[in-house]
């Protein structure tokens, strides 16, 4: 299992791949648990945690990107990206 700091070093594509691989492994372990073939049940918890870490990091990056986009000024004469057209009309 990777530490969160190690996962943060991955780029978006690598992080998505890591998340998909981890979810697939978790699925396989759940299948082994259901069939009585699972030897190390502690691995389930570790994989669930890693999936949660990957999803958390992905969400943090989405929020950062959205905030950066809204902070950018729009074209001259426009209300800006952070203000919707409906909100501009209400303020006038």
XYZ file of C-alpha atoms in Angstrom:
92
model
C 0.000 0.000 0.000
C 1.312 3.407 -0.939
C 1.412 6.353 1.391
C -0.707 9.376 0.530
C 2.443 11.418 -0.029
C 3.605 8.872 -2.617
C 0.217 8.944 -4.349
C 0.305 12.756 -4.526
C 3.511 12.522 -6.596
C 1.689 10.655 -9.372
C 0.205 12.591 -12.264
C -3.534 12.422 -12.964
C -3.305 9.568 -15.466
C -1.077 7.422 -13.240
C -3.354 8.111 -10.279
C -6.418 7.028 -12.266
C -4.613 3.856 -13.351
C -3.567 3.140 -9.765
C -7.157 3.611 -8.588
C -8.520 1.255 -11.233
C -5.921 -1.407 -10.431
C -6.624 -1.136 -6.715
C -10.387 -1.402 -7.218
C -9.876 -4.470 -9.422
C -7.691 -6.102 -6.777
C -10.274 -5.269 -4.113
C -12.961 -6.891 -6.250
C -10.848 -10.022 -6.615
C -10.254 -10.212 -2.869
C -13.965 -9.813 -2.156
C -14.622 -12.665 -4.555
C -12.054 -14.802 -2.717
C -13.712 -13.900 0.582
C -17.108 -14.976 -0.741
C -15.738 -18.310 -1.943
C -13.772 -18.962 1.238
C -10.357 -18.754 -0.440
C -9.126 -15.524 1.170
C -6.118 -16.053 3.423
C -5.310 -12.484 4.487
C -8.481 -10.563 5.318
C -6.479 -7.543 6.567
C -5.555 -6.839 2.933
C -9.205 -5.889 2.278
C -9.019 -2.993 4.718
C -5.712 -1.765 3.350
C -7.042 -1.778 -0.209
C -10.229 0.031 0.810
C -8.083 2.703 2.420
C -5.913 3.055 -0.677
C -8.994 3.414 -2.894
C -10.262 6.155 -0.560
C -6.898 7.938 -0.667
C -6.819 7.872 -4.469
C -10.378 9.208 -4.697
C -9.618 11.934 -2.152
C -6.537 13.105 -4.040
C -8.449 13.109 -7.330
C -11.230 15.186 -5.767
C -8.739 17.642 -4.259
C -7.234 18.145 -7.715
C -10.692 18.697 -9.253
C -11.470 21.357 -6.656
C -8.109 23.073 -7.211
C -8.701 23.157 -10.958
C -12.227 24.547 -10.559
C -11.049 27.248 -8.156
C -8.197 28.204 -10.490
C -10.631 28.398 -13.416
C -13.040 30.646 -11.504
C -10.209 32.909 -10.379
C -9.163 33.596 -13.987
C -10.566 36.844 -15.377
C -12.863 36.498 -18.350
C -12.685 38.559 -21.554
C -12.910 42.366 -21.169
C -16.462 43.551 -20.592
C -17.669 40.205 -19.283
C -18.742 39.578 -15.694
C -15.878 37.115 -15.120
C -15.923 33.382 -14.792
C -16.915 33.246 -11.137
C -20.242 35.017 -11.701
C -23.106 33.367 -13.538
C -25.307 35.339 -15.929
C -28.297 34.971 -13.615
C -26.404 36.384 -10.669
C -25.309 39.395 -12.726
C -28.873 40.192 -13.753
C -30.081 39.992 -10.147
C -27.431 42.447 -8.968
C -28.437 45.124 -11.519
